[in-house]
JSON list of C-alpha atoms in Angstrom, two decimals:
[
{"chain": "A", "resi": 1, "resn": "MET", "atom": "CA", "xyz": [9.11, -31.22, -47.79]},
{"chain": "A", "resi": 2, "resn": "GLY", "atom": "CA", "xyz": [12.62, -31.40, -47.86]},
{"chain": "A", "resi": 3, "resn": "LEU", "atom": "CA", "xyz": [13.00, -28.45, -45.61]},
{"chain": "A", "resi": 4, "resn": "CYS", "atom": "CA", "xyz": [10.27, -29.89, -43.44]},
{"chain": "A", "resi": 5, "resn": "ALA", "atom": "CA", "xyz": [11.80, -33.05, -42.91]},
{"chain": "A", "resi": 6, "resn": "THR", "atom": "CA", "xyz": [14.98, -31.60, -42.36]},
{"chain": "A", "resi": 7, "resn": "ALA", "atom": "CA", "xyz": [13.47, -29.16, -39.27]},
{"chain": "A", "resi": 8, "resn": "MET", "atom": "CA", "xyz": [11.79, -32.28, -37.71]},
{"chain": "A", "resi": 9, "resn": "GLU", "atom": "CA", "xyz": [15.40, -34.09, -37.82]},
{"chain": "A", "resi": 10, "resn": "THR", "atom": "CA", "xyz": [17.00, -30.77, -36.68]},
{"chain": "A", "resi": 11, "resn": "ILE", "atom": "CA", "xyz": [14.66, -30.82, -33.52]},
{"chain": "A", "resi": 12, "resn": "GLU", "atom": "CA", "xyz": [15.13, -34.01, -32.40]},
{"chain": "A", "resi": 13, "resn": "ALA", "atom": "CA", "xyz": [19.04, -34.01, -32.99]},
{"chain": "A", "resi": 14, "resn": "TYR", "atom": "CA", "xyz": [19.21, -30.58, -30.94]},
{"chain": "A", "resi": 15, "resn": "THR", "atom": "CA", "xyz": [16.46, -31.51, -28.08]},
{"chain": "A", "resi": 16, "resn": "GLY", "atom": "CA", "xyz": [16.34, -35.04, -27.73]},
{"chain": "A", "resi": 17, "resn": "LEU", "atom": "CA", "xyz": [12.57, -34.60, -28.03]},
{"chain": "A", "resi": 18, "resn": "SER", "atom": "CA", "xyz": [10.15, -35.99, -31.00]},
{"chain": "A", "resi": 19, "resn": "PRO", "atom": "CA", "xyz": [8.69, -32.92, -32.58]},
{"chain": "A", "resi": 20, "resn": "ALA", "atom": "CA", "xyz": [4.91, -33.67, -31.47]},
{"chain": "A", "resi": 21, "resn": "ALA", "atom": "CA", "xyz": [7.04, -33.27, -27.79]},
{"chain": "A", "resi": 22, "resn": "PHE", "atom": "CA", "xyz": [8.81, -30.19, -29.16]},
{"chain": "A", "resi": 23, "resn": "PHE", "atom": "CA", "xyz": [6.02, -28.16, -30.33]},
{"chain": "A", "resi": 24, "resn": "THR", "atom": "CA", "xyz": [3.52, -29.70, -27.33]},
{"chain": "A", "resi": 25, "resn": "ILE", "atom": "CA", "xyz": [6.29, -28.28, -24.82]},
{"chain": "A", "resi": 26, "resn": "SER", "atom": "CA", "xyz": [6.70, -25.38, -26.96]},
{"chain": "A", "resi": 27, "resn": "ALA", "atom": "CA", "xyz": [2.77, -24.32, -27.02]},
{"chain": "A", "resi": 28, "resn": "ALA", "atom": "CA", "xyz": [2.53, -24.99, -22.85]},
{"chain": "A", "resi": 29, "resn": "MET", "atom": "CA", "xyz": [6.05, -22.61, -22.63]},
{"chain": "A", "resi": 30, "resn": "VAL", "atom": "CA", "xyz": [3.65, -20.12, -24.52]},
{"chain": "A", "resi": 31, "resn": "VAL", "atom": "CA", "xyz": [0.27, -20.32, -22.29]},
{"chain": "A", "resi": 32, "resn": "VAL", "atom": "CA", "xyz": [2.22, -20.22, -19.03]},
{"chain": "A", "resi": 33, "resn": "TYR", "atom": "CA", "xyz": [3.94, -16.98, -20.15]},
{"chain": "A", "resi": 34, "resn": "LYS", "atom": "CA", "xyz": [0.66, -15.82, -20.66]},
{"chain": "A", "resi": 35, "resn": "ILE", "atom": "CA", "xyz": [-1.00, -16.77, -17.09]},
{"chain": "A", "resi": 36, "resn": "VAL", "atom": "CA", "xyz": [2.25, -15.22, -15.92]},
{"chain": "A", "resi": 37, "resn": "CYS", "atom": "CA", "xyz": [2.38, -11.94, -17.91]},
{"chain": "A", "resi": 38, "resn": "SER", "atom": "CA", "xyz": [-1.39, -11.18, -17.11]},
{"chain": "A", "resi": 39, "resn": "MET", "atom": "CA", "xyz": [-0.82, -11.44, -13.37]},
{"chain": "A", "resi": 40, "resn": "PHE", "atom": "CA", "xyz": [1.35, -7.91, -13.56]},
{"chain": "A", "resi": 41, "resn": "VAL", "atom": "CA", "xyz": [-0.22, -6.69, -16.94]},
{"chain": "A", "resi": 42, "resn": "ASN", "atom": "CA", "xyz": [-2.87, -6.15, -18.49]},
{"chain": "A", "resi": 43, "resn": "PRO", "atom": "CA", "xyz": [-3.62, -8.64, -20.96]},
{"chain": "A", "resi": 44, "resn": "GLU", "atom": "CA", "xyz": [-4.91, -6.46, -23.51]},
{"chain": "A", "resi": 45, "resn": "GLU", "atom": "CA", "xyz": [-1.45, -4.86, -23.51]},
{"chain": "A", "resi": 46, "resn": "LEU", "atom": "CA", "xyz": [-0.13, -8.21, -24.04]},
{"chain": "A", "resi": 47, "resn": "ASP", "atom": "CA", "xyz": [-1.53, -8.36, -27.36]},
{"chain": "A", "resi": 48, "resn": "LYS", "atom": "CA", "xyz": [-0.80, -5.21, -28.85]},
{"chain": "A", "resi": 49, "resn": "LYS", "atom": "CA", "xyz": [2.17, -4.19, -31.13]},
{"chain": "A", "resi": 50, "resn": "PRO", "atom": "CA", "xyz": [4.94, -2.51, -29.43]},
{"chain": "A", "resi": 51, "resn": "ILE", "atom": "CA", "xyz": [6.06, 0.96, -30.42]},
{"chain": "A", "resi": 52, "resn": "ASP", "atom": "CA", "xyz": [7.98, 1.09, -33.17]},
{"chain": "A", "resi": 53, "resn": "ALA", "atom": "CA", "xyz": [11.09, 3.64, -32.01]},
{"chain": "A", "resi": 54, "resn": "THR", "atom": "CA", "xyz": [12.37, 4.33, -35.16]},
{"chain": "A", "resi": 55, "resn": "SER", "atom": "CA", "xyz": [8.43, 5.78, -36.59]},
{"chain": "A", "resi": 56, "resn": "SER", "atom": "CA", "xyz": [9.10, 8.62, -34.36]},
{"chain": "A", "resi": 57, "resn": "ILE", "atom": "CA", "xyz": [12.13, 9.38, -35.97]},
{"chain": "A", "resi": 58, "resn": "ALA", "atom": "CA", "xyz": [10.76, 8.94, -39.55]},
{"chain": "A", "resi": 59, "resn": "THR", "atom": "CA", "xyz": [7.85, 11.93, -38.66]},
{"chain": "A", "resi": 60, "resn": "ASN", "atom": "CA", "xyz": [10.52, 13.97, -37.06]},
{"chain": "A", "resi": 61, "resn": "GLN", "atom": "CA", "xyz": [8.40, 14.27, -33.93]},
{"chain": "A", "resi": 62, "resn": "PRO", "atom": "CA", "xyz": [9.96, 13.41, -30.80]},
{"chain": "A", "resi": 63, "resn": "ALA", "atom": "CA", "xyz": [9.12, 10.22, -29.14]},
{"chain": "A", "resi": 64, "resn": "PRO", "atom": "CA", "xyz": [6.70, 10.32, -26.46]},
{"chain": "A", "resi": 65, "resn": "GLN", "atom": "CA", "xyz": [8.32, 11.33, -22.74]},
{"chain": "A", "resi": 66, "resn": "PRO", "atom": "CA", "xyz": [6.67, 8.91, -20.12]},
{"chain": "A", "resi": 67, "resn": "GLN", "atom": "CA", "xyz": [4.98, 11.28, -17.60]},
{"chain": "A", "resi": 68, "resn": "PRO", "atom": "CA", "xyz": [6.43, 10.69, -13.86]},
{"chain": "A", "resi": 69, "resn": "PRO", "atom": "CA", "xyz": [4.08, 9.64, -10.89]},
{"chain": "A", "resi": 70, "resn": "THR", "atom": "CA", "xyz": [2.55, 12.74, -9.69]},
{"chain": "A", "resi": 71, "resn": "ILE", "atom": "CA", "xyz": [3.44, 13.19, -5.73]},
{"chain": "A", "resi": 72, "resn": "GLN", "atom": "CA", "xyz": [0.98, 14.79, -3.49]},
{"chain": "A", "resi": 73, "resn": "GLU", "atom": "CA", "xyz": [2.31, 16.49, -0.78]},
{"chain": "A", "resi": 74, "resn": "PRO", "atom": "CA", "xyz": [0.28, 16.08, 2.41]},
{"chain": "A", "resi": 75, "resn": "VAL", "atom": "CA", "xyz": [-2.49, 17.76, 3.12]},
{"chain": "A", "resi": 76, "resn": "GLN", "atom": "CA", "xyz": [-2.43, 19.84, 6.78]},
{"chain": "A", "resi": 77, "resn": "LEU", "atom": "CA", "xyz": [-5.71, 18.99, 8.21]},
{"chain": "A", "resi": 78, "resn": "GLY", "atom": "CA", "xyz": [-5.13, 20.67, 11.88]},
{"chain": "A", "resi": 79, "resn": "ASP", "atom": "CA", "xyz": [-7.95, 19.54, 14.48]},
{"chain": "A", "resi": 80, "resn": "VAL", "atom": "CA", "xyz": [-9.92, 16.75, 13.51]},
{"chain": "A", "resi": 81, "resn": "THR", "atom": "CA", "xyz": [-13.03, 14.75, 14.86]},
{"chain": "A", "resi": 82, "resn": "GLU", "atom": "CA", "xyz": [-12.30, 10.64, 15.04]},
{"chain": "A", "resi": 83, "resn": "GLU", "atom": "CA", "xyz": [-15.47, 10.63, 12.70]},
{"chain": "A", "resi": 84, "resn": "GLU", "atom": "CA", "xyz": [-13.55, 13.31, 10.41]},
{"chain": "A", "resi": 85, "resn": "LEU", "atom": "CA", "xyz": [-10.63, 11.05, 10.73]},
{"chain": "A", "resi": 86, "resn": "ARG", "atom": "CA", "xyz": [-12.34, 8.00, 8.85]},
{"chain": "A", "resi": 87, "resn": "ALA", "atom": "CA", "xyz": [-13.06, 9.34, 6.00]},
{"chain": "A", "resi": 88, "resn": "TYR", "atom": "CA", "xyz": [-9.30, 9.12, 5.21]},
{"chain": "A", "resi": 89, "resn": "ASN", "atom": "CA", "xyz": [-9.86, 4.87, 5.39]},
{"chain": "A", "resi": 90, "resn": "GLY", "atom": "CA", "xyz": [-8.32, 4.71, 1.82]},
{"chain": "A", "resi": 91, "resn": "SER", "atom": "CA", "xyz": [-11.63, 3.82, 0.10]},
{"chain": "A", "resi": 92, "resn": "ASP", "atom": "CA", "xyz": [-11.56, 7.30, -2.15]},
{"chain": "A", "resi": 93, "resn": "PRO", "atom": "CA", "xyz": [-8.35, 7.15, -4.04]},
{"chain": "A", "resi": 94, "resn": "ASN", "atom": "CA", "xyz": [-8.49, 11.03, -4.25]},
{"chain": "A", "resi": 95, "resn": "LYS", "atom": "CA", "xyz": [-7.51, 11.18, -0.18]},
{"chain": "A", "resi": 96, "resn": "PRO", "atom": "CA", "xyz": [-4.40, 10.78, 1.42]},
{"chain": "A", "resi": 97, "resn": "LEU", "atom": "CA", "xyz": [-4.29, 7.45, 3.85]},
{"chain": "A", "resi": 98, "resn": "LEU", "atom": "CA", "xyz": [-4.60, 8.90, 7.16]},
{"chain": "A", "resi": 99, "resn": "MET", "atom": "CA", "xyz": [-4.04, 6.97, 10.69]},
{"chain": "A", "resi": 100, "resn": "ALA", "atom": "CA", "xyz": [-3.31, 8.45, 14.38]},
{"chain": "A", "resi": 101, "resn": "ILE", "atom": "CA", "xyz": [-1.27, 7.66, 17.18]},
{"chain": "A", "resi": 102, "resn": "LYS", "atom": "CA", "xyz": [-1.84, 9.02, 20.10]},
{"chain": "A", "resi": 103, "resn": "GLY", "atom": "CA", "xyz": [-3.82, 11.59, 19.21]},
{"chain": "A", "resi": 104, "resn": "LYS", "atom": "CA", "xyz": [-1.29, 12.88, 16.15]},
{"chain": "A", "resi": 105, "resn": "ILE", "atom": "CA", "xyz": [-2.71, 12.46, 12.78]},
{"chain": "A", "resi": 106, "resn": "TYR", "atom": "CA", "xyz": [0.10, 10.99, 10.31]},
{"chain": "A", "resi": 107, "resn": "ASP", "atom": "CA", "xyz": [-0.33, 11.33, 6.71]},
{"chain": "A", "resi": 108, "resn": "VAL", "atom": "CA", "xyz": [0.63, 7.20, 5.45]},
{"chain": "A", "resi": 109, "resn": "SER", "atom": "CA", "xyz": [-0.14, 7.29, 2.03]},
{"chain": "A", "resi": 110, "resn": "GLY", "atom": "CA", "xyz": [3.37, 6.66, 1.19]},
{"chain": "A", "resi": 111, "resn": "SER", "atom": "CA", "xyz": [3.00, 3.13, 2.31]},
{"chain": "A", "resi": 112, "resn": "ARG", "atom": "CA", "xyz": [-0.42, 2.68, 0.20]},
{"chain": "A", "resi": 113, "resn": "MET", "atom": "CA", "xyz": [0.48, -1.04, 0.30]},
{"chain": "A", "resi": 114, "resn": "PHE", "atom": "CA", "xyz": [0.66, -1.70, 3.94]},
{"chain": "A", "resi": 115, "resn": "TYR", "atom": "CA", "xyz": [-2.33, 0.75, 4.94]},
{"chain": "A", "resi": 116, "resn": "GLY", "atom": "CA", "xyz": [-4.46, 1.03, 2.08]},
{"chain": "A", "resi": 117, "resn": "PRO", "atom": "CA", "xyz": [-7.15, -1.24, 0.63]},
{"chain": "A", "resi": 118, "resn": "GLY", "atom": "CA", "xyz": [-6.37, -4.57, 1.03]},
{"chain": "A", "resi": 119, "resn": "GLY", "atom": "CA", "xyz": [-2.63, -4.45, 2.66]},
{"chain": "A", "resi": 120, "resn": "PRO", "atom": "CA", "xyz": [-2.17, -6.11, 6.09]},
{"chain": "A", "resi": 121, "resn": "TYR", "atom": "CA", "xyz": [-2.44, -3.15, 8.22]},
{"chain": "A", "resi": 122, "resn": "ALA", "atom": "CA", "xyz": [-5.66, -1.67, 6.33]},
{"chain": "A", "resi": 123, "resn": "LEU", "atom": "CA", "xyz": [-7.71, -1.44, 9.64]},
{"chain": "A", "resi": 124, "resn": "PHE", "atom": "CA", "xyz": [-5.79, 1.39, 10.91]},
{"chain": "A", "resi": 125, "resn": "ALA", "atom": "CA", "xyz": [-6.26, 3.50, 8.52]},
{"chain": "A", "resi": 126, "resn": "GLY", "atom": "CA", "xyz": [-8.55, 5.98, 9.16]},
{"chain": "A", "resi": 127, "resn": "ARG", "atom": "CA", "xyz": [-8.67, 5.19, 12.74]},
{"chain": "A", "resi": 128, "resn": "GLU", "atom": "CA", "xyz": [-7.45, 5.85, 15.89]},
{"chain": "A", "resi": 129, "resn": "ALA", "atom": "CA", "xyz": [-4.88, 3.09, 16.23]},
{"chain": "A", "resi": 130, "resn": "SER", "atom": "CA", "xyz": [-2.66, 4.10, 19.76]},
{"chain": "A", "resi": 131, "resn": "ARG", "atom": "CA", "xyz": [-4.66, 0.83, 21.46]},
{"chain": "A", "resi": 132, "resn": "ALA", "atom": "CA", "xyz": [-4.42, -1.53, 18.99]},
{"chain": "A", "resi": 133, "resn": "LEU", "atom": "CA", "xyz": [-0.44, -0.63, 18.41]},
{"chain": "A", "resi": 134, "resn": "SER", "atom": "CA", "xyz": [0.56, -1.14, 21.86]},
{"chain": "A", "resi": 135, "resn": "LEU", "atom": "CA", "xyz": [-1.09, -4.44, 22.03]},
{"chain": "A", "resi": 136, "resn": "MET", "atom": "CA", "xyz": [-0.33, -5.64, 19.02]},
{"chain": "A", "resi": 137, "resn": "SER", "atom": "CA", "xyz": [-3.88, -6.23, 18.63]},
{"chain": "A", "resi": 138, "resn": "PHE", "atom": "CA", "xyz": [-5.75, -6.41, 15.07]},
{"chain": "A", "resi": 139, "resn": "ASP", "atom": "CA", "xyz": [-9.29, -6.61, 17.06]},
{"chain": "A", "resi": 140, "resn": "PRO", "atom": "CA", "xyz": [-11.51, -3.54, 15.74]},
{"chain": "A", "resi": 141, "resn": "ARG", "atom": "CA", "xyz": [-12.30, -3.19, 19.20]},
{"chain": "A", "resi": 142, "resn": "ASP", "atom": "CA", "xyz": [-8.87, -2.02, 19.78]},
{"chain": "A", "resi": 143, "resn": "LEU", "atom": "CA", "xyz": [-9.16, 0.78, 17.22]},
{"chain": "A", "resi": 144, "resn": "ASN", "atom": "CA", "xyz": [-9.15, 3.34, 19.92]},
{"chain": "A", "resi": 145, "resn": "GLY", "atom": "CA", "xyz": [-6.88, 5.59, 21.72]},
{"chain": "A", "resi": 146, "resn": "ASN", "atom": "CA", "xyz": [-7.81, 4.50, 25.03]},
{"chain": "A", "resi": 147, "resn": "LEU", "atom": "CA", "xyz": [-4.33, 3.34, 27.05]},
{"chain": "A", "resi": 148, "resn": "GLU", "atom": "CA", "xyz": [-6.31, 2.67, 30.14]},
{"chain": "A", "resi": 149, "resn": "GLY", "atom": "CA", "xyz": [-5.04, -0.53, 32.00]},
{"chain": "A", "resi": 150, "resn": "LEU", "atom": "CA", "xyz": [-2.03, -0.68, 29.27]},
{"chain": "A", "resi": 151, "resn": "SER", "atom": "CA", "xyz": [1.41, -2.06, 31.05]},
{"chain": "A", "resi": 152, "resn": "GLU", "atom": "CA", "xyz": [4.38, -0.57, 30.89]},
{"chain": "A", "resi": 153, "resn": "HIS", "atom": "CA", "xyz": [5.97, -2.55, 28.28]},
{"chain": "A", "resi": 154, "resn": "GLU", "atom": "CA", "xyz": [2.82, -2.05, 25.73]},
{"chain": "A", "resi": 155, "resn": "LEU", "atom": "CA", "xyz": [3.28, 1.23, 26.64]},
{"chain": "A", "resi": 156, "resn": "GLU", "atom": "CA", "xyz": [6.97, 1.38, 25.44]},
{"chain": "A", "resi": 157, "resn": "VAL", "atom": "CA", "xyz": [5.75, -0.30, 22.31]},
{"chain": "A", "resi": 158, "resn": "LEU", "atom": "CA", "xyz": [3.37, 2.01, 21.57]},
{"chain": "A", "resi": 159, "resn": "GLN", "atom": "CA", "xyz": [6.09, 4.70, 21.67]},
{"chain": "A", "resi": 160, "resn": "ASP", "atom": "CA", "xyz": [8.13, 2.84, 19.38]},
{"chain": "A", "resi": 161, "resn": "TRP", "atom": "CA", "xyz": [5.44, 3.24, 16.94]},
{"chain": "A", "resi": 162, "resn": "GLU", "atom": "CA", "xyz": [4.95, 6.83, 17.69]},
{"chain": "A", "resi": 163, "resn": "TYR", "atom": "CA", "xyz": [9.17, 7.31, 17.33]},
{"chain": "A", "resi": 164, "resn": "LYS", "atom": "CA", "xyz": [8.61, 5.29, 13.56]},
{"chain": "A", "resi": 165, "resn": "PHE", "atom": "CA", "xyz": [6.01, 7.28, 12.18]},
{"chain": "A", "resi": 166, "resn": "MET", "atom": "CA", "xyz": [7.30, 10.59, 13.61]},
{"chain": "A", "resi": 167, "resn": "GLU", "atom": "CA", "xyz": [10.34, 9.41, 11.47]},
{"chain": "A", "resi": 168, "resn": "LYS", "atom": "CA", "xyz": [8.72, 7.99, 8.40]},
{"chain": "A", "resi": 169, "resn": "TYR", "atom": "CA", "xyz": [5.60, 10.11, 8.24]},
{"chain": "A", "resi": 170, "resn": "VAL", "atom": "CA", "xyz": [4.30, 13.60, 8.12]},
{"chain": "A", "resi": 171, "resn": "LYS", "atom": "CA", "xyz": [2.14, 14.74, 10.61]},
{"chain": "A", "resi": 172, "resn": "VAL", "atom": "CA", "xyz": [-0.88, 16.57, 9.47]},
{"chain": "A", "resi": 173, "resn": "GLY", "atom": "CA", "xyz": [-3.45, 17.38, 12.52]},
{"chain": "A", "resi": 174, "resn": "GLN", "atom": "CA", "xyz": [-4.46, 16.17, 15.76]},
{"chain": "A", "resi": 175, "resn": "LEU", "atom": "CA", "xyz": [-7.75, 14.41, 17.26]},
{"chain": "A", "resi": 176, "resn": "VAL", "atom": "CA", "xyz": [-10.08, 16.51, 18.82]},
{"chain": "A", "resi": 177, "resn": "GLY", "atom": "CA", "xyz": [-13.64, 16.58, 20.65]},
{"chain": "A", "resi": 178, "resn": "THR", "atom": "CA", "xyz": [-13.37, 12.66, 21.65]},
{"chain": "A", "resi": 179, "resn": "ASP", "atom": "CA", "xyz": [-14.21, 11.85, 25.15]},
{"chain": "A", "resi": 180, "resn": "GLN", "atom": "CA", "xyz": [-10.38, 10.85, 25.99]},
{"chain": "A", "resi": 181, "resn": "ALA", "atom": "CA", "xyz": [-7.47, 12.53, 24.98]},
{"chain": "A", "resi": 182, "resn": "VAL", "atom": "CA", "xyz": [-3.85, 10.68, 24.80]},
{"chain": "A", "resi": 183, "resn": "ASN", "atom": "CA", "xyz": [-1.42, 13.02, 26.66]},
{"chain": "A", "resi": 184, "resn": "GLU", "atom": "CA", "xyz": [2.55, 10.98, 26.93]},
{"chain": "A", "resi": 185, "resn": "GLY", "atom": "CA", "xyz": [1.09, 7.59, 27.50]},
{"chain": "A", "resi": 186, "resn": "LYS", "atom": "CA", "xyz": [-1.31, 8.41, 29.78]},
{"chain": "A", "resi": 187, "resn": "VAL", "atom": "CA", "xyz": [-5.32, 9.02, 29.35]},
{"chain": "A", "resi": 188, "resn": "GLU", "atom": "CA", "xyz": [-6.39, 11.74, 30.79]},
{"chain": "A", "resi": 189, "resn": "GLU", "atom": "CA", "xyz": [-10.75, 13.65, 30.30]},
{"chain": "A", "resi": 190, "resn": "SER", "atom": "CA", "xyz": [-10.34, 16.02, 28.18]},
{"chain": "A", "resi": 191, "resn": "GLU", "atom": "CA", "xyz": [-12.08, 19.33, 28.39]},
{"chain": "A", "resi": 192, "resn": "LYS", "atom": "CA", "xyz": [-15.32, 19.15, 26.20]},
{"chain": "A", "resi": 193, "resn": "HIS", "atom": "CA", "xyz": [-15.77, 23.00, 24.19]},
{"chain": "A", "resi": 194, "resn": "ASP", "atom": "CA", "xyz": [-19.24, 23.46, 22.25]}
]
């Protein structure tokens, strides 16, 4: 009993809290820690025992090395229709994320947090987004390459977006087979090929 009484007196002396308050706050802190950690780590991982680094030394086996994430090279697609481009919207995690600006298709997989499912620009993935980008619009009706009726300022905004994409992302193809082809900020009727 002497050890327990000494511990209780020590808690009160150092913290200024009664032992009941101290243990209540300690328990609450553990619960908050578990909740916050579960936001970033799988809850089952919290309950696993940590790997003992000395155990691999005792068995004369090298410690397992973490594998670096695999980075996929951009796939060159060449000519793609708008319908084919829609398959690259992030719904299949094994396919790259692609989007088109002024008929040029860019691999935006490196920015999956922005263009992937749940990202703020996910709407643009797998689509020709020239009109939407020039208007700074998230309206699904603006997800097309039609530049008719855009002001000079809106075309300049689109040009800025295109320069950013050319600088940051790899061009992997171009859109074909649409009724309208985008060419240097102007809309021209394309020739249809059978």
